[in-house]
PDB file of C-alpha atoms and ligand atoms in Angstrom:
ATOM      1  CA  UNK Q   1      42.707  87.205  70.590  1.00  0.00           C
ATOM      2  CA  UNK Q   2      45.153  85.713  68.028  1.00  0.00           C
ATOM      3  CA  UNK Q   3      45.664  87.369  64.704  1.00  0.00           C
ATOM      4  CA  UNK Q   4      45.744  85.452  61.402  1.00  0.00           C
ATOM      5  CA  UNK Q   5      49.145  86.083  59.578  1.00  0.00           C
ATOM      6  CA  UNK Q   6      48.477  88.050  56.427  1.00  0.00           C
ATOM      7  CA  UNK Q   7      49.140  85.903  53.238  1.00  0.00           C
ATOM      8  CA  UNK Q   8      51.993  88.241  52.099  1.00  0.00           C
ATOM      9  CA  UNK Q   9      53.988  87.484  55.163  1.00  0.00           C
ATOM     10  CA  UNK Q  10      56.257  84.481  55.563  1.00  0.00           C
ATOM     11  CA  UNK Q  11      56.432  84.558  59.358  1.00  0.00           C
ATOM     12  CA  UNK Q  12      56.222  86.845  62.411  1.00  0.00           C
ATOM     13  CA  UNK Q  13      59.717  87.889  63.512  1.00  0.00           C
ATOM     14  CA  UNK Q  14      58.787  90.017  66.557  1.00  0.00           C
ATOM     15  CA  UNK Q  15      55.282  89.784  67.930  1.00  0.00           C
ATOM     16  CA  UNK Q  16      53.445  92.497  69.873  1.00  0.00           C
ATOM     17  CA  UNK Q  17      54.434  91.470  73.323  1.00  0.00           C
ATOM     18  CA  UNK Q  18      58.072  91.075  72.427  1.00  0.00           C
ATOM     19  CA  UNK Q  19      58.227  94.535  70.939  1.00  0.00           C
ATOM     20  CA  UNK Q  20      56.328  96.007  73.877  1.00  0.00           C
ATOM     21  CA  UNK Q  21      58.704  94.548  76.376  1.00  0.00           C
ATOM     22  CA  UNK Q  22      61.954  95.638  74.618  1.00  0.00           C
ATOM     23  CA  UNK Q  23      60.546  99.214  73.990  1.00  0.00           C
ATOM     24  CA  UNK Q  24      59.659  99.464  77.675  1.00  0.00           C
ATOM     25  CA  UNK Q  25      63.253  98.453  78.566  1.00  0.00           C
ATOM     26  CA  UNK Q  26      64.746 100.977  76.167  1.00  0.00           C
ATOM     27  CA  UNK Q  27      62.403 103.700  77.588  1.00  0.00           C
ATOM     28  CA  UNK Q  28      63.661 102.917  81.028  1.00  0.00           C
ATOM     29  CA  UNK Q  29      67.179 102.958  79.957  1.00  0.00           C
ATOM     30  CA  UNK Q  30      66.987 106.362  78.242  1.00  0.00           C
ATOM     31  CA  UNK Q  31      65.024 107.896  81.076  1.00  0.00           C
ATOM     32  CA  UNK Q  32      67.932 106.969  83.478  1.00  0.00           C
ATOM     33  CA  UNK Q  33      70.599 107.943  81.081  1.00  0.00           C
ATOM     34  CA  UNK Q  34      69.015 111.325  80.303  1.00  0.00           C
ATOM     35  CA  UNK Q  35      67.664 112.117  83.667  1.00  0.00           C
ATOM     36  CA  UNK Q  36      67.808 115.876  84.441  1.00  0.00           C
ATOM     37  CA  UNK Q  37      68.721 116.727  80.819  1.00  0.00           C
ATOM     38  CA  UNK Q  38      66.623 118.789  78.333  1.00  0.00           C
ATOM     39  CA  UNK Q  39      65.759 116.038  75.684  1.00  0.00           C
ATOM     40  CA  UNK Q  40      64.099 116.173  72.380  1.00  0.00           C
ATOM     41  CA  UNK Q  41      63.068 112.960  70.668  1.00  0.00           C
ATOM     42  CA  UNK Q  42      63.484 113.394  66.875  1.00  0.00           C
ATOM     43  CA  UNK Q  43      61.420 110.945  64.891  1.00  0.00           C
ATOM     44  CA  UNK Q  44      62.382 110.120  61.422  1.00  0.00           C
ATOM     45  CA  UNK Q  45      59.159 109.956  59.158  1.00  0.00           C
ATOM     46  CA  UNK Q  46      57.382 107.938  58.406  1.00  0.00           C
ATOM     47  CA  UNK Q  47      58.701 104.647  59.817  1.00  0.00           C
ATOM     48  CA  UNK Q  48      59.374 105.685  63.283  1.00  0.00           C
ATOM     49  CA  UNK Q  49      55.927 106.695  64.165  1.00  0.00           C
ATOM     50  CA  UNK Q  50      54.825 103.604  66.134  1.00  0.00           C
ATOM     51  CA  UNK Q  51      58.164 103.217  67.912  1.00  0.00           C
ATOM     52  CA  UNK Q  52      58.430 106.859  68.895  1.00  0.00           C
ATOM     53  CA  UNK Q  53      54.846 106.936  70.191  1.00  0.00           C
ATOM     54  CA  UNK Q  54      55.496 103.912  72.418  1.00  0.00           C
ATOM     55  CA  UNK Q  55      58.882 104.896  73.499  1.00  0.00           C
ATOM     56  CA  UNK Q  56      57.828 108.390  74.427  1.00  0.00           C
ATOM     57  CA  UNK Q  57      54.823 107.118  76.541  1.00  0.00           C
ATOM     58  CA  UNK Q  58      57.224 104.649  78.315  1.00  0.00           C
ATOM     59  CA  UNK Q  59      59.670 107.325  79.386  1.00  0.00           C
ATOM     60  CA  UNK Q  60      59.535 108.925  82.679  1.00  0.00           C
ATOM     61  CA  UNK Q  61      61.352 112.234  81.987  1.00  0.00           C
ATOM     62  CA  UNK Q  62      60.044 115.323  80.339  1.00  0.00           C
ATOM     63  CA  UNK Q  63      60.507 115.283  76.626  1.00  0.00           C
ATOM     64  CA  UNK Q  64      60.231 117.521  73.518  1.00  0.00           C
ATOM     65  CA  UNK Q  65      58.946 115.701  70.485  1.00  0.00           C
ATOM     66  CA  UNK Q  66      60.020 116.784  66.892  1.00  0.00           C
ATOM     67  CA  UNK Q  67      60.163 115.155  63.422  1.00  0.00           C
ATOM     68  CA  UNK Q  68      62.355 115.208  60.439  1.00  0.00           C
ATOM     69  CA  UNK Q  69      61.645 113.633  56.976  1.00  0.00           C
ATOM     70  CA  UNK Q  70      64.106 112.953  54.307  1.00  0.00           C
ATOM     71  CA  UNK Q  71      64.630 111.211  50.961  1.00  0.00           C
ATOM     72  CA  UNK Q  72      67.629 109.169  49.928  1.00  0.00           C
ATOM     73  CA  UNK Q  73      69.349 109.055  46.682  1.00  0.00           C
ATOM     74  CA  UNK Q  74      71.179 106.105  47.651  1.00  0.00           C
ATOM     75  CA  UNK Q  75      74.981 105.566  48.159  1.00  0.00           C
ATOM     76  CA  UNK Q  76      75.720 105.644  44.427  1.00  0.00           C
ATOM     77  CA  UNK Q  77      74.437 109.062  43.942  1.00  0.00           C
ATOM     78  CA  UNK Q  78      76.586 111.551  41.974  1.00  0.00           C
ATOM     79  CA  UNK Q  79      74.135 114.361  42.511  1.00  0.00           C
ATOM     80  CA  UNK Q  80      76.078 115.849  45.541  1.00  0.00           C
ATOM     81  CA  UNK Q  81      74.532 115.005  48.917  1.00  0.00           C
ATOM     82  CA  UNK Q  82      73.120 111.536  49.333  1.00  0.00           C
ATOM     83  CA  UNK Q  83      70.205 112.633  51.389  1.00  0.00           C
ATOM     84  CA  UNK Q  84      67.781 115.500  51.139  1.00  0.00           C
ATOM     85  CA  UNK Q  85      65.787 116.913  54.145  1.00  0.00           C
ATOM     86  CA  UNK Q  86      62.351 117.381  53.127  1.00  0.00           C
ATOM     87  CA  UNK Q  87      61.067 118.310  56.527  1.00  0.00           C
ATOM     88  CA  UNK Q  88      63.230 119.966  58.998  1.00  0.00           C
ATOM     89  CA  UNK Q  89      62.614 119.928  62.855  1.00  0.00           C
ATOM     90  CA  UNK Q  90      60.573 122.901  63.928  1.00  0.00           C
ATOM     91  CA  UNK Q  91      61.794 123.621  67.510  1.00  0.00           C
ATOM     92  CA  UNK Q  92      64.768 125.278  69.103  1.00  0.00           C
ATOM     93  CA  UNK Q  93      67.631 122.776  69.612  1.00  0.00           C
ATOM     94  CA  UNK Q  94      70.641 124.765  70.811  1.00  0.00           C
ATOM     95  CA  UNK Q  95      71.718 123.427  74.168  1.00  0.00           C
ATOM     96  CA  UNK Q  96      69.384 120.459  73.973  1.00  0.00           C
ATOM     97  CA  UNK Q  97      70.020 116.773  73.778  1.00  0.00           C
ATOM     98  CA  UNK Q  98      68.573 115.320  70.554  1.00  0.00           C
ATOM     99  CA  UNK Q  99      67.834 111.612  70.332  1.00  0.00           C
ATOM    100  CA  UNK Q 100      67.241 110.536  66.697  1.00  0.00           C
ATOM    101  CA  UNK Q 101      64.413 107.840  66.785  1.00  0.00           C
ATOM    102  CA  UNK Q 102      64.658 105.381  63.829  1.00  0.00           C
ATOM    103  CA  UNK Q 103      62.564 102.267  62.998  1.00  0.00           C
ATOM    104  CA  UNK Q 104      65.520 100.543  61.253  1.00  0.00           C
ATOM    105  CA  UNK Q 105      69.181 101.256  60.496  1.00  0.00           C
ATOM    106  CA  UNK Q 106      70.275  99.500  57.352  1.00  0.00           C
ATOM    107  CA  UNK Q 107      73.123 100.930  55.235  1.00  0.00           C
ATOM    108  CA  UNK Q 108      73.513 103.648  57.847  1.00  0.00           C
ATOM    109  CA  UNK Q 109      73.262 106.457  55.242  1.00  0.00           C
ATOM    110  CA  UNK Q 110      70.288 108.048  56.734  1.00  0.00           C
ATOM    111  CA  UNK Q 111      71.599 108.036  60.314  1.00  0.00           C
ATOM    112  CA  UNK Q 112      74.981 109.209  59.338  1.00  0.00           C
ATOM    113  CA  UNK Q 113      73.691 112.112  57.319  1.00  0.00           C
ATOM    114  CA  UNK Q 114      70.950 113.053  59.848  1.00  0.00           C
ATOM    115  CA  UNK Q 115      73.386 112.960  62.633  1.00  0.00           C
ATOM    116  CA  UNK Q 116      75.755 115.388  60.755  1.00  0.00           C
ATOM    117  CA  UNK Q 117      72.773 117.627  59.707  1.00  0.00           C
ATOM    118  CA  UNK Q 118      71.474 117.858  63.390  1.00  0.00           C
ATOM    119  CA  UNK Q 119      74.944 118.309  64.849  1.00  0.00           C
ATOM    120  CA  UNK Q 120      75.440 121.362  62.679  1.00  0.00           C
ATOM    121  CA  UNK Q 121      72.523 123.081  64.599  1.00  0.00           C
ATOM    122  CA  UNK Q 122      74.669 122.989  67.719  1.00  0.00           C
ATOM    123  CA  UNK Q 123      72.580 121.021  70.110  1.00  0.00           C
ATOM    124  CA  UNK Q 124      74.161 119.774  73.443  1.00  0.00           C
ATOM    125  CA  UNK Q 125      74.472 116.450  71.792  1.00  0.00           C
ATOM    126  CA  UNK Q 126      73.100 114.100  69.097  1.00  0.00           C
ATOM    127  CA  UNK Q 127      72.211 110.428  70.176  1.00  0.00           C
ATOM    128  CA  UNK Q 128      70.510 107.640  68.301  1.00  0.00           C
ATOM    129  CA  UNK Q 129      68.041 105.016  69.165  1.00  0.00           C
ATOM    130  CA  UNK Q 130      66.682 102.448  66.595  1.00  0.00           C
ATOM    131  CA  UNK Q 131      64.145  99.636  67.157  1.00  0.00           C
ATOM    132  CA  UNK Q 132      65.829  97.364  64.508  1.00  0.00           C
ATOM    133  CA  UNK Q 133      69.384  97.244  63.313  1.00  0.00           C
ATOM    134  CA  UNK Q 134      70.682  95.196  60.315  1.00  0.00           C
ATOM    135  CA  UNK Q 135      74.343  95.340  60.974  1.00  0.00           C
ATOM    136  CA  UNK Q 136      75.214  93.074  57.980  1.00  0.00           C
ATOM    137  CA  UNK Q 137      73.953  95.813  55.675  1.00  0.00           C
ATOM    138  CA  UNK Q 138      76.126  98.550  56.998  1.00  0.00           C
ATOM    139  CA  UNK Q 139      77.924 100.795  54.426  1.00  0.00           C
ATOM    140  CA  UNK Q 140      78.608 103.798  56.586  1.00  0.00           C
ATOM    141  CA  UNK Q 141      80.828 103.941  59.652  1.00  0.00           C
ATOM    142  CA  UNK Q 142      77.906 104.630  62.255  1.00  0.00           C
ATOM    143  CA  UNK Q 143      76.214 102.489  64.927  1.00  0.00           C
ATOM    144  CA  UNK Q 144      73.204 103.561  66.721  1.00  0.00           C
ATOM    145  CA  UNK Q 145      73.591 104.147  70.431  1.00  0.00           C
ATOM    146  CA  UNK Q 146      70.577 102.207  71.527  1.00  0.00           C
ATOM    147  CA  UNK Q 147      69.296  99.134  69.606  1.00  0.00           C
ATOM    148  CA  UNK Q 148      66.072  97.300  70.263  1.00  0.00           C
ATOM    149  CA  UNK Q 149      66.643  94.162  68.220  1.00  0.00           C
ATOM    150  CA  UNK Q 150      69.518  93.216  65.872  1.00  0.00           C
ATOM    151  CA  UNK Q 151      68.033  91.272  62.952  1.00  0.00           C
ATOM    152  CA  UNK Q 152      69.170  89.422  60.003  1.00  0.00           C
ATOM    153  CA  UNK Q 153      68.953  90.746  56.442  1.00  0.00           C
ATOM    154  CA  UNK Q 154      65.360  90.063  55.643  1.00  0.00           C
ATOM    155  CA  UNK Q 155      62.620  92.261  54.332  1.00  0.00           C
ATOM    156  CA  UNK Q 156      60.651  93.246  57.492  1.00  0.00           C
ATOM    157  CA  UNK Q 157      57.387  95.120  57.600  1.00  0.00           C
ATOM    158  CA  UNK Q 158      54.836  96.291  60.365  1.00  0.00           C
ATOM    159  CA  UNK Q 159      55.090  98.576  63.304  1.00  0.00           C
ATOM    160  CA  UNK Q 160      55.741 101.424  61.196  1.00  0.00           C
ATOM    161  CA  UNK Q 161      57.749  99.720  58.416  1.00  0.00           C
ATOM    162  CA  UNK Q 162      56.274  99.336  55.033  1.00  0.00           C
ATOM    163  CA  UNK Q 163      56.480  97.807  51.675  1.00  0.00           C
ATOM    164  CA  UNK Q 164      55.144 100.245  48.979  1.00  0.00           C
ATOM    165  CA  UNK Q 165      53.462 102.121  51.786  1.00  0.00           C
ATOM    166  CA  UNK Q 166      51.585  98.979  53.013  1.00  0.00           C
ATOM    167  CA  UNK Q 167      51.749  97.105  56.344  1.00  0.00           C
ATOM    168  CA  UNK Q 168      52.797 100.122  58.535  1.00  0.00           C
ATOM    169  CA  UNK Q 169      49.796  99.658  60.777  1.00  0.00           C
ATOM    170  CA  UNK Q 170      50.549  96.044  61.850  1.00  0.00           C
ATOM    171  CA  UNK Q 171      51.155  95.709  65.518  1.00  0.00           C
ATOM    172  CA  UNK Q 172      53.924  93.167  64.998  1.00  0.00           C
ATOM    173  CA  UNK Q 173      56.903  92.883  62.764  1.00  0.00           C
ATOM    174  CA  UNK Q 174      56.754  90.217  59.973  1.00  0.00           C
ATOM    175  CA  UNK Q 175      58.919  88.972  57.206  1.00  0.00           C
ATOM    176  CA  UNK Q 176      57.679  89.710  53.688  1.00  0.00           C
ATOM    177  CA  UNK Q 177      57.534  86.790  51.315  1.00  0.00           C
ATOM    178  CA  UNK Q 178      59.999  87.088  48.591  1.00  0.00           C
ATOM    179  CA  UNK Q 179      57.318  86.701  45.873  1.00  0.00           C
ATOM    180  CA  UNK Q 180      55.660  89.770  46.956  1.00  0.00           C
ATOM    181  CA  UNK Q 181      58.676  92.102  46.493  1.00  0.00           C
ATOM    182  CA  UNK Q 182      60.437  90.224  43.655  1.00  0.00           C
ATOM    183  CA  UNK Q 183      57.344  90.084  41.198  1.00  0.00           C
TER     184      UNK Q 183
HETATM  185  C1  PRP L   1      63.958 103.682  56.028  1.00  0.00           C
HETATM  186  C2  PRP L   1      64.143 103.743  57.667  1.00  0.00           C
HETATM  187  C3  PRP L   1      65.347 104.654  57.855  1.00  0.00           C
HETATM  188  C4  PRP L   1      66.210 104.236  56.540  1.00  0.00           C
HETATM  189  C5  PRP L   1      67.226 103.236  56.947  1.00  0.00           C
HETATM  190  O1  PRP L   1      63.276 104.741  55.749  1.00  0.00           O
HETATM  191  O2  PRP L   1      63.070 104.389  58.328  1.00  0.00           O
HETATM  192  O3  PRP L   1      65.076 105.943  57.783  1.00  0.00           O
HETATM  193  O4  PRP L   1      65.259 103.679  55.578  1.00  0.00           O
HETATM  194  O5  PRP L   1      67.906 102.943  55.783  1.00  0.00           O
HETATM  195  P1  PRP L   1      69.614 103.174  55.618  1.00  0.00           P
HETATM  196  O6  PRP L   1      70.207 102.862  56.822  1.00  0.00           O
HETATM  197  O7  PRP L   1      70.075 102.381  54.448  1.00  0.00           O
HETATM  198  O8  PRP L   1      69.743 104.690  55.407  1.00  0.00           O
HETATM  199  P2  PRP L   1      62.526 104.826  54.311  1.00  0.00           P
HETATM  200  O9  PRP L   1      63.416 105.578  53.365  1.00  0.00           O
HETATM  201  O10 PRP L   1      62.185 103.468  53.880  1.00  0.00           O
HETATM  202  O11 PRP L   1      61.243 105.819  54.473  1.00  0.00           O
HETATM  203  P3  PRP L   1      59.997 105.513  55.564  1.00  0.00           P
HETATM  204  O12 PRP L   1      60.532 105.608  56.966  1.00  0.00           O
HETATM  205  O13 PRP L   1      59.086 106.764  55.110  1.00  0.00           O
HETATM  206  O14 PRP L   1      59.433 104.208  55.345  1.00  0.00           O
END
């Protein structure tokens, strides 16, 4: 059954079946690359919850699942660190392969700081997968190891991504109308 596009959205960027297909491909690729390894998927709250759930269920190797949450002060911050960890992972990571699971990489600040933070816990390795990448917005020298879709610089919502805590539950990814976030 087709869905009616929400009035706040300009268009659908990635529909449900396109996302499903690409997530399945990423799950297969990760399962091959990490076969025989002790792997933990580390979801970054809140935006990654849909992607992590589908990715984990598509993978064919045993997995640990953990979560981190952080809040960003932005790149212009003068208050010391640019990112504070508001929820740390809870499990043992030493000797394990951590895969940070992101919904989107924008400036790269979150991924840069989280990679450094988790590396300091002495896991076997820290790797990164993101569903969406906006390379044109990058401010930090970091690129995710695995990317679902490289997208243009538009305000996207759905499949975990929000605008003011709305739209996360949508099964597709849409472009928010400018009038919604500029008013
Ligand atoms: C988003 C996204 C990444 C980060 C990417 O999280 O989930 O964690 O921003 O941006 P960056 O590359 O510029 O650091 P957000 O802070 O919106 O929180 P949320 O996941 O709870 O929506």
